[in-house]
Amino acid sequence: MPTQKILLVDDSMTTLFMEEMILNGRYDIVKASNGEEAIVKAKVERPDLILLDVIMPKLDGFSACRALRAQEETRVTPIIMVTTRGEEENVERGYESGCNDYITKPINSLELIAKVENLLGPAGGRRS
Amino acid sequence: MSGEDQDQGPHGSYVQKIRRDTQEYVQELLAENERLRRLMVEVDGARRQHEERVRTLSTELDAFRQDRERLERQVADVEHDNHRFSTRFLELEQRNSDLANLYVATYRLHGTLDREEVFQAIQEIVINLVGCEEFGIYEVADGGQKLVLLSHFGLEDERFRTLAAEEGGMVRRALANGDVILAGAAGGTHAGEENLTACVPLKLGGRVVGAIVLFRLLPQKGGRLAAVDAELFDILATQAAPAVYCTNLHSRFGDAAEPTI
């Protein structure tokens, strides 16, 4: 049975590389470099979870999150927002836009894995 | 009057009856006494058996208590070992994460031959792996007397365009010694460097040709740099300038150079 799939969305190749290193081997990985691409890929790939950066060109993370919640295919897909700023107002905006959790940069690998497993179950779980 | 006379007298039948009843009563008492004597023997035997049983159970109970104490000590030892292994596991996982950071930084610096992409990689490393929101990439000018801004993130003010390598300051020490200088390190800072968090010299062929100067860290860093940040600075100090230099060579000679080592 296939393993769970995570969509990584960030305009920073460094961050995408880092996230992929942390999660690869535990999950199947697909990537997008901006909010618009994320919405299209999410619809096609139907990931089990989306890791979504906030500050991105073309469409920021908050807007992308709202759009993902508006489309049927990703309405309930768990979304973790990745932000460089963890102030309360940014966190609140994230939750208001529909995310399930957030994590701040620089990303701590243990924290990221814990948050992903909190939403998806232990690594190696089956796709829903 | 004798007993026989009493039996024959006018009250003889009554006396006989009394005597018979008394004899019967005595027999009953003797029989009851015998029964109680036998019962006493049984009860005494049962008591001795129960006392023996209590002694046996008490001995077993002591043995169970000792086993329980032994097992509790073993459980405590196992819990202690578990805690030690968990702590060690977390340390190793954190070290793995730190090494992954260093690998990503190195890969990104040397993964392109485009100058702008290398500068972009340096910025992403400082923003996303170190966690800094105000910094500049400078090159050395005026024979090492000042730094001139090449690229920046978050430094909109004109006063950041050049940084003087003032005597005794962090910038001067970084350029002179080629060492990464962190705020708060021995040697102090110069007036005007209060907002500097770190000065990372960029070295090429043993010479300091530039520096990455970090100002404000992201709020979640709590104003502190982590041990892995120092390792990232070391990579930037030794790898960033050669990476940029390679892009300069590539842009100059480009396709004319044979793609071979």
Short mmCIF file of C-alpha atoms in Angstrom, two decimals:
data_model
loop_
_atom_site.label_atom_id
_atom_site.label_comp_id
_atom_site.label_asym_id
_atom_site.label_seq_id
_atom_site.Cartn_x
_atom_site.Cartn_y
_atom_site.Cartn_z
CA MET A 1 0.00 0.00 0.00
CA PRO A 2 1.34 3.48 -0.86
CA THR A 3 2.87 5.67 1.82
CA GLN A 4 1.46 9.06 2.70
CA LYS A 5 2.23 12.04 0.53
CA ILE A 6 3.24 15.54 1.57
CA LEU A 7 3.20 18.65 -0.62
CA LEU A 8 6.01 21.09 0.24
CA VAL A 9 5.34 24.69 -0.79
CA ASP A 10 8.09 27.32 -0.51
CA ASP A 11 9.80 29.81 -2.79
CA SER A 12 13.12 29.06 -1.07
CA MET A 13 15.00 26.14 -2.59
CA THR A 14 17.01 25.92 0.62
CA THR A 15 13.89 25.45 2.72
CA LEU A 16 12.39 22.96 0.26
CA PHE A 17 15.64 20.99 0.30
CA MET A 18 15.76 21.05 4.09
CA GLU A 19 12.12 19.94 4.46
CA GLU A 20 12.63 17.19 1.90
CA MET A 21 15.69 15.91 3.75
CA ILE A 22 13.73 15.76 6.98
CA LEU A 23 10.64 14.06 5.56
CA ASN A 24 11.95 11.97 2.66
CA GLY A 25 12.07 8.29 3.42
CA ARG A 26 9.11 8.64 5.76
CA TYR A 27 6.74 10.15 3.20
CA ASP A 28 6.42 10.64 -0.54
CA ILE A 29 7.29 14.24 -1.41
CA VAL A 30 5.98 16.63 -4.06
CA LYS A 31 7.02 20.27 -4.24
CA ALA A 32 5.70 23.65 -5.40
CA SER A 33 7.48 27.00 -5.38
CA ASN A 34 4.55 29.40 -4.99
CA GLY A 35 0.94 29.57 -3.90
CA GLU A 36 -0.60 29.29 -7.34
CA GLU A 37 1.43 26.19 -8.19
CA ALA A 38 0.52 24.75 -4.81
CA ILE A 39 -3.21 24.97 -5.50
CA VAL A 40 -2.86 23.22 -8.85
CA LYS A 41 -0.52 20.51 -7.56
CA ALA A 42 -2.65 19.87 -4.51
CA LYS A 43 -5.65 19.27 -6.73
CA VAL A 44 -3.73 16.85 -8.95
CA GLU A 45 -1.54 15.07 -6.39
CA ARG A 46 -4.11 14.93 -3.54
CA PRO A 47 -1.47 15.05 -0.80
CA ASP A 48 -2.22 13.85 2.71
CA LEU A 49 -0.68 16.99 4.17
CA ILE A 50 0.56 20.35 2.91
CA LEU A 51 3.52 22.26 4.32
CA LEU A 52 2.87 25.84 3.25
CA ASP A 53 5.24 28.81 3.44
CA VAL A 54 3.70 32.20 4.20
CA ILE A 55 5.81 34.71 2.28
CA MET A 56 5.81 33.70 -1.38
CA PRO A 57 5.54 35.45 -4.73
CA LYS A 58 2.38 35.36 -6.87
CA LEU A 59 0.18 34.14 -4.00
CA ASP A 60 1.12 34.24 -0.34
CA GLY A 61 0.52 31.42 2.08
CA PHE A 62 -2.56 32.89 3.74
CA SER A 63 -4.33 33.39 0.41
CA ALA A 64 -3.22 29.98 -0.84
CA CYS A 65 -4.54 28.38 2.34
CA ARG A 66 -7.94 29.99 1.88
CA ALA A 67 -8.02 28.85 -1.74
CA LEU A 68 -7.08 25.30 -0.75
CA ARG A 69 -9.91 25.28 1.79
CA ALA A 70 -12.30 26.52 -0.87
CA GLN A 71 -11.64 23.66 -3.28
CA GLU A 72 -13.33 20.36 -2.56
CA GLU A 73 -10.26 18.21 -3.14
CA THR A 74 -8.27 19.95 -0.37
CA ARG A 75 -11.01 21.22 1.88
CA VAL A 76 -9.98 18.95 4.76
CA THR A 77 -6.34 18.29 3.89
CA PRO A 78 -4.18 19.11 6.93
CA ILE A 79 -2.08 22.23 6.38
CA ILE A 80 0.95 23.29 8.42
CA MET A 81 2.03 26.87 7.76
CA VAL A 82 5.73 27.65 7.80
CA THR A 83 6.47 31.17 8.90
CA THR A 84 9.56 33.21 9.58
CA ARG A 85 7.67 35.24 12.13
CA GLY A 86 5.87 33.55 14.98
CA GLU A 87 4.11 36.56 16.42
CA GLU A 88 0.60 36.06 17.69
CA GLU A 89 -1.05 38.06 14.91
CA ASN A 90 0.64 35.96 12.23
CA VAL A 91 -0.36 32.76 13.97
CA GLU A 92 -3.94 33.98 14.25
CA ARG A 93 -3.99 34.89 10.56
CA GLY A 94 -2.80 31.42 9.75
CA TYR A 95 -5.54 29.74 11.73
CA GLU A 96 -8.13 32.14 10.35
CA SER A 97 -7.08 31.23 6.83
CA GLY A 98 -7.68 27.58 7.65
CA CYS A 99 -4.38 26.01 8.64
CA ASN A 100 -4.22 23.23 11.21
CA ASP A 101 -0.86 24.07 12.75
CA TYR A 102 2.21 26.23 12.17
CA ILE A 103 5.97 26.02 12.55
CA THR A 104 8.57 28.78 12.56
CA LYS A 105 11.89 29.00 10.79
CA PRO A 106 14.59 27.94 11.28
CA ILE A 107 12.81 24.60 11.16
CA ASN A 108 13.60 22.12 13.93
CA SER A 109 13.44 18.66 12.39
CA LEU A 110 12.11 16.94 15.52
CA GLU A 111 9.39 19.54 15.90
CA LEU A 112 8.40 19.23 12.24
CA ILE A 113 8.20 15.44 12.40
CA ALA A 114 6.17 15.63 15.60
CA LYS A 115 3.68 18.08 14.06
CA VAL A 116 3.35 16.02 10.88
CA GLU A 117 2.82 12.80 12.84
CA ASN A 118 0.31 14.58 15.05
CA LEU A 119 -1.81 15.23 11.97
CA LEU A 120 -1.07 12.10 9.97
CA GLY A 121 -0.30 9.49 12.60
CA PRO A 122 3.08 7.74 12.94
CA ALA A 123 5.29 7.70 9.86
CA GLY A 124 4.63 4.80 7.56
CA GLY A 125 0.90 5.12 7.90
CA ARG A 126 -1.29 4.29 5.01
CA ARG A 127 -2.92 6.82 2.74
CA SER A 128 -6.50 7.63 3.57
CA MET B 1 -31.45 -46.66 107.47
CA SER B 2 -29.25 -48.32 104.78
CA GLY B 3 -29.44 -47.73 101.12
CA GLU B 4 -31.27 -50.98 100.57
CA ASP B 5 -33.71 -50.01 103.29
CA GLN B 6 -34.25 -46.69 101.51
CA ASP B 7 -35.06 -48.57 98.31
CA GLN B 8 -37.62 -50.79 100.14
CA GLY B 9 -39.22 -48.02 102.19
CA PRO B 10 -42.32 -46.06 101.36
CA HIS B 11 -40.21 -43.71 99.19
CA GLY B 12 -38.21 -46.50 97.59
CA SER B 13 -39.44 -46.11 94.04
CA TYR B 14 -38.80 -42.39 94.17
CA VAL B 15 -35.22 -42.90 95.42
CA GLN B 16 -34.64 -45.54 92.79
CA LYS B 17 -35.83 -43.16 90.20
CA ILE B 18 -33.55 -40.44 91.54
CA ARG B 19 -30.62 -42.82 91.62
CA ARG B 20 -31.36 -43.96 88.04
CA ASP B 21 -31.75 -40.41 86.80
CA THR B 22 -28.56 -39.40 88.56
CA GLN B 23 -26.69 -42.33 87.04
CA GLU B 24 -28.07 -41.47 83.63
CA TYR B 25 -27.13 -37.84 84.12
CA VAL B 26 -23.60 -38.80 85.14
CA GLN B 27 -23.34 -41.05 82.08
CA GLU B 28 -24.52 -38.22 79.90
CA LEU B 29 -22.00 -35.88 81.49
CA LEU B 30 -19.24 -38.42 81.02
CA ALA B 31 -20.29 -38.92 77.43
CA GLU B 32 -20.42 -35.16 76.85
CA ASN B 33 -17.06 -34.80 78.51
CA GLU B 34 -15.63 -37.43 76.22
CA ARG B 35 -17.15 -35.71 73.25
CA LEU B 36 -15.75 -32.37 74.28
CA ARG B 37 -12.37 -34.00 74.98
CA ARG B 38 -12.34 -35.42 71.46
CA LEU B 39 -13.47 -32.06 70.10
CA MET B 40 -10.64 -30.36 71.97
CA VAL B 41 -8.18 -32.77 70.44
CA GLU B 42 -9.54 -32.01 66.97
CA VAL B 43 -9.51 -28.25 67.51
CA ASP B 44 -6.00 -28.38 68.87
CA GLY B 45 -4.89 -30.38 65.87
CA ALA B 46 -6.56 -27.92 63.51
CA ARG B 47 -4.97 -25.01 65.35
CA ARG B 48 -1.53 -26.51 64.95
CA GLN B 49 -2.19 -27.07 61.27
CA HIS B 50 -3.34 -23.48 60.81
CA GLU B 51 -0.34 -22.15 62.69
CA GLU B 52 1.90 -24.20 60.41
CA ARG B 53 0.02 -22.85 57.39
CA VAL B 54 0.40 -19.27 58.64
CA ARG B 55 4.14 -19.80 59.08
CA THR B 56 4.39 -21.18 55.54
CA LEU B 57 2.36 -18.31 54.06
CA SER B 58 4.38 -15.77 56.01
CA THR B 59 7.58 -17.21 54.59
CA GLU B 60 6.11 -17.07 51.06
CA LEU B 61 4.92 -13.50 51.66
CA ASP B 62 8.43 -12.45 52.68
CA ALA B 63 9.79 -14.07 49.54
CA PHE B 64 7.20 -12.25 47.38
CA ARG B 65 8.06 -8.94 49.07
CA GLN B 66 11.73 -9.47 48.34
CA ASP B 67 10.89 -10.36 44.71
CA ARG B 68 8.73 -7.26 44.41
CA GLU B 69 11.49 -5.04 45.80
CA ARG B 70 13.96 -6.66 43.40
CA LEU B 71 11.60 -6.12 40.46
CA GLU B 72 10.93 -2.51 41.52
CA ARG B 73 14.67 -1.88 41.53
CA GLN B 74 14.93 -3.47 38.08
CA VAL B 75 12.03 -1.31 36.82
CA ALA B 76 13.74 1.80 38.21
CA ASP B 77 16.98 0.77 36.48
CA VAL B 78 15.16 0.17 33.20
CA GLU B 79 13.36 3.53 33.50
CA HIS B 80 16.67 5.21 34.19
CA ASP B 81 18.21 3.51 31.16
CA ASN B 82 15.17 4.45 29.05
CA HIS B 83 15.52 8.06 30.10
CA ARG B 84 19.23 7.99 29.32
CA PHE B 85 18.60 6.39 25.91
CA SER B 86 15.80 8.86 25.16
CA THR B 87 18.03 11.79 26.05
CA ARG B 88 20.84 10.39 23.96
CA PHE B 89 18.43 9.68 21.08
CA LEU B 90 17.22 13.27 21.14
CA GLU B 91 20.82 14.52 21.21
CA LEU B 92 21.66 12.37 18.19
CA GLU B 93 18.52 13.44 16.34
CA GLN B 94 19.37 17.07 17.00
CA ARG B 95 22.91 16.48 15.79
CA ASN B 96 21.51 14.79 12.67
CA SER B 97 19.33 17.81 12.10
CA ASP B 98 22.31 20.14 12.55
CA LEU B 99 24.37 18.08 10.08
CA ALA B 100 21.48 18.19 7.62
CA ASN B 101 21.52 21.99 7.92
CA LEU B 102 25.24 22.03 7.14
CA TYR B 103 24.80 19.66 4.21
CA VAL B 104 21.97 21.75 2.77
CA ALA B 105 24.04 24.93 3.13
CA THR B 106 27.04 23.39 1.39
CA TYR B 107 24.91 21.87 -1.35
CA ARG B 108 23.13 25.14 -2.05
CA LEU B 109 26.34 27.17 -2.19
CA HIS B 110 28.00 24.86 -4.68
CA GLY B 111 24.93 23.69 -6.53
CA THR B 112 24.94 26.48 -9.10
CA LEU B 113 27.30 28.42 -11.32
CA ASP B 114 25.07 31.47 -11.44
CA ARG B 115 26.28 34.40 -9.32
CA GLU B 116 22.80 35.64 -8.45
CA GLU B 117 21.72 32.16 -7.44
CA VAL B 118 24.73 31.87 -5.12
CA PHE B 119 23.80 35.19 -3.49
CA GLN B 120 20.23 33.94 -3.28
CA ALA B 121 21.47 30.74 -1.62
CA ILE B 122 23.51 32.74 0.90
CA GLN B 123 20.45 34.82 1.73
CA GLU B 124 18.26 31.74 2.12
CA ILE B 125 20.83 30.09 4.37
CA VAL B 126 20.99 33.11 6.65
CA ILE B 127 17.21 33.65 6.70
CA ASN B 128 15.93 30.08 6.84
CA LEU B 129 18.71 28.05 8.45
CA VAL B 130 20.23 30.61 10.83
CA GLY B 131 17.05 32.64 11.34
CA CYS B 132 18.02 36.25 10.68
CA GLU B 133 15.87 38.99 9.18
CA GLU B 134 18.41 41.80 8.80
CA PHE B 135 21.78 41.16 7.24
CA GLY B 136 24.05 42.27 4.46
CA ILE B 137 26.66 40.70 2.22
CA TYR B 138 29.60 43.07 1.92
CA GLU B 139 32.88 43.20 0.08
CA VAL B 140 36.09 44.63 1.48
CA ALA B 141 37.08 48.03 0.18
CA ASP B 142 39.69 50.71 0.82
CA GLY B 143 42.35 48.18 1.72
CA GLY B 144 40.27 46.63 4.46
CA GLN B 145 39.16 49.90 6.02
CA LYS B 146 35.52 49.47 5.21
CA LEU B 147 32.86 47.13 3.88
CA VAL B 148 30.63 48.03 0.95
CA LEU B 149 27.17 46.49 0.64
CA LEU B 150 26.62 44.09 -2.26
CA SER B 151 23.36 42.46 -1.28
CA HIS B 152 21.07 42.66 1.69
CA PHE B 153 17.85 41.53 3.32
CA GLY B 154 15.96 43.94 5.54
CA LEU B 155 18.58 46.72 5.51
CA GLU B 156 16.77 49.60 3.89
CA ASP B 157 18.53 52.38 5.76
CA GLU B 158 21.35 54.18 3.93
CA ARG B 159 23.62 53.89 6.95
CA PHE B 160 24.09 50.20 6.15
CA ARG B 161 25.54 50.90 2.69
CA THR B 162 29.03 50.99 4.13
CA LEU B 163 30.44 49.76 7.40
CA ALA B 164 33.68 51.13 8.74
CA ALA B 165 36.24 48.72 10.17
CA GLU B 166 36.77 50.78 13.30
CA GLU B 167 39.65 50.07 15.64
CA GLY B 168 38.63 47.49 18.24
CA GLY B 169 35.34 46.79 16.58
CA MET B 170 33.83 43.50 15.52
CA VAL B 171 34.23 44.26 11.81
CA ARG B 172 37.90 45.18 12.19
CA ARG B 173 38.67 41.99 14.13
CA ALA B 174 36.80 39.78 11.65
CA LEU B 175 38.63 41.31 8.68
CA ALA B 176 42.01 41.25 10.40
CA ASN B 177 41.91 37.74 11.81
CA GLY B 178 39.51 35.98 9.46
CA ASP B 179 37.53 34.79 12.45
CA VAL B 180 33.77 34.78 12.89
CA ILE B 181 33.04 37.43 15.52
CA LEU B 182 29.86 37.17 17.57
CA ALA B 183 28.34 39.96 19.62
CA GLY B 184 29.29 39.62 23.25
CA ALA B 185 32.56 37.84 22.48
CA ALA B 186 35.76 38.96 24.16
CA GLY B 187 37.20 42.04 22.53
CA GLY B 188 34.08 44.13 22.70
CA THR B 189 32.41 46.17 20.01
CA HIS B 190 32.81 49.62 18.63
CA ALA B 191 30.28 52.36 19.09
CA GLY B 192 27.93 52.03 16.17
CA GLU B 193 28.12 48.22 16.24
CA GLU B 194 25.55 47.81 19.01
CA ASN B 195 23.09 46.22 16.62
CA LEU B 196 25.57 43.74 15.16
CA THR B 197 24.87 40.13 16.02
CA ALA B 198 27.69 38.54 14.07
CA CYS B 199 30.33 39.35 11.49
CA VAL B 200 31.23 36.41 9.21
CA PRO B 201 34.34 37.04 7.12
CA LEU B 202 34.27 35.64 3.61
CA LYS B 203 37.61 34.09 2.81
CA LEU B 204 39.13 33.25 -0.53
CA GLY B 205 42.60 31.79 -0.86
CA GLY B 206 43.50 32.80 2.68
CA ARG B 207 42.40 36.41 2.20
CA VAL B 208 39.30 38.06 3.60
CA VAL B 209 37.47 39.47 0.62
CA GLY B 210 34.14 40.27 2.18
CA ALA B 211 31.82 39.64 5.09
CA ILE B 212 28.28 38.71 5.95
CA VAL B 213 27.13 41.02 8.72
CA LEU B 214 24.08 39.92 10.68
CA PHE B 215 21.96 42.39 12.60
CA ARG B 216 18.51 41.42 13.85
CA LEU B 217 17.60 37.76 14.36
CA LEU B 218 14.06 36.43 13.95
CA PRO B 219 11.99 36.92 17.15
CA GLN B 220 11.74 33.19 17.82
CA LYS B 221 15.55 32.98 18.16
CA GLY B 222 15.25 34.89 21.43
CA GLY B 223 18.28 36.98 20.51
CA ARG B 224 20.55 33.94 20.80
CA LEU B 225 22.59 31.98 18.30
CA ALA B 226 22.72 28.20 18.55
CA ALA B 227 25.77 25.97 18.27
CA VAL B 228 24.76 24.94 14.75
CA ASP B 229 24.68 28.60 13.75
CA ALA B 230 28.41 28.85 14.49
CA GLU B 231 28.97 25.83 12.24
CA LEU B 232 26.87 27.44 9.50
CA PHE B 233 28.95 30.59 9.84
CA ASP B 234 32.10 28.51 9.40
CA ILE B 235 30.69 27.04 6.19
CA LEU B 236 29.70 30.48 4.91
CA ALA B 237 33.11 31.89 5.83
CA THR B 238 34.99 29.21 3.94
CA GLN B 239 32.60 28.23 1.14
CA ALA B 240 30.59 31.31 0.14
CA ALA B 241 33.41 33.34 -1.38
CA PRO B 242 34.84 30.43 -3.39
CA ALA B 243 31.31 29.69 -4.64
CA VAL B 244 30.92 33.27 -5.83
CA TYR B 245 34.42 33.18 -7.31
CA CYS B 246 33.51 30.07 -9.30
CA THR B 247 30.47 31.84 -10.71
CA ASN B 248 32.70 34.75 -11.73
CA LEU B 249 35.04 32.35 -13.52
CA HIS B 250 32.14 30.61 -15.18
CA SER B 251 30.59 33.86 -16.37
CA ARG B 252 33.99 34.97 -17.70
CA PHE B 253 35.04 31.78 -19.44
CA GLY B 254 31.69 30.03 -19.63
CA ASP B 255 31.38 27.46 -22.38
CA ALA B 256 34.95 28.05 -23.49
CA ALA B 257 36.19 26.00 -20.54
CA GLU B 258 36.26 22.25 -20.90
CA PRO B 259 33.78 20.65 -18.49
CA THR B 260 36.40 18.50 -16.80
CA ILE B 261 38.51 18.38 -13.70
#
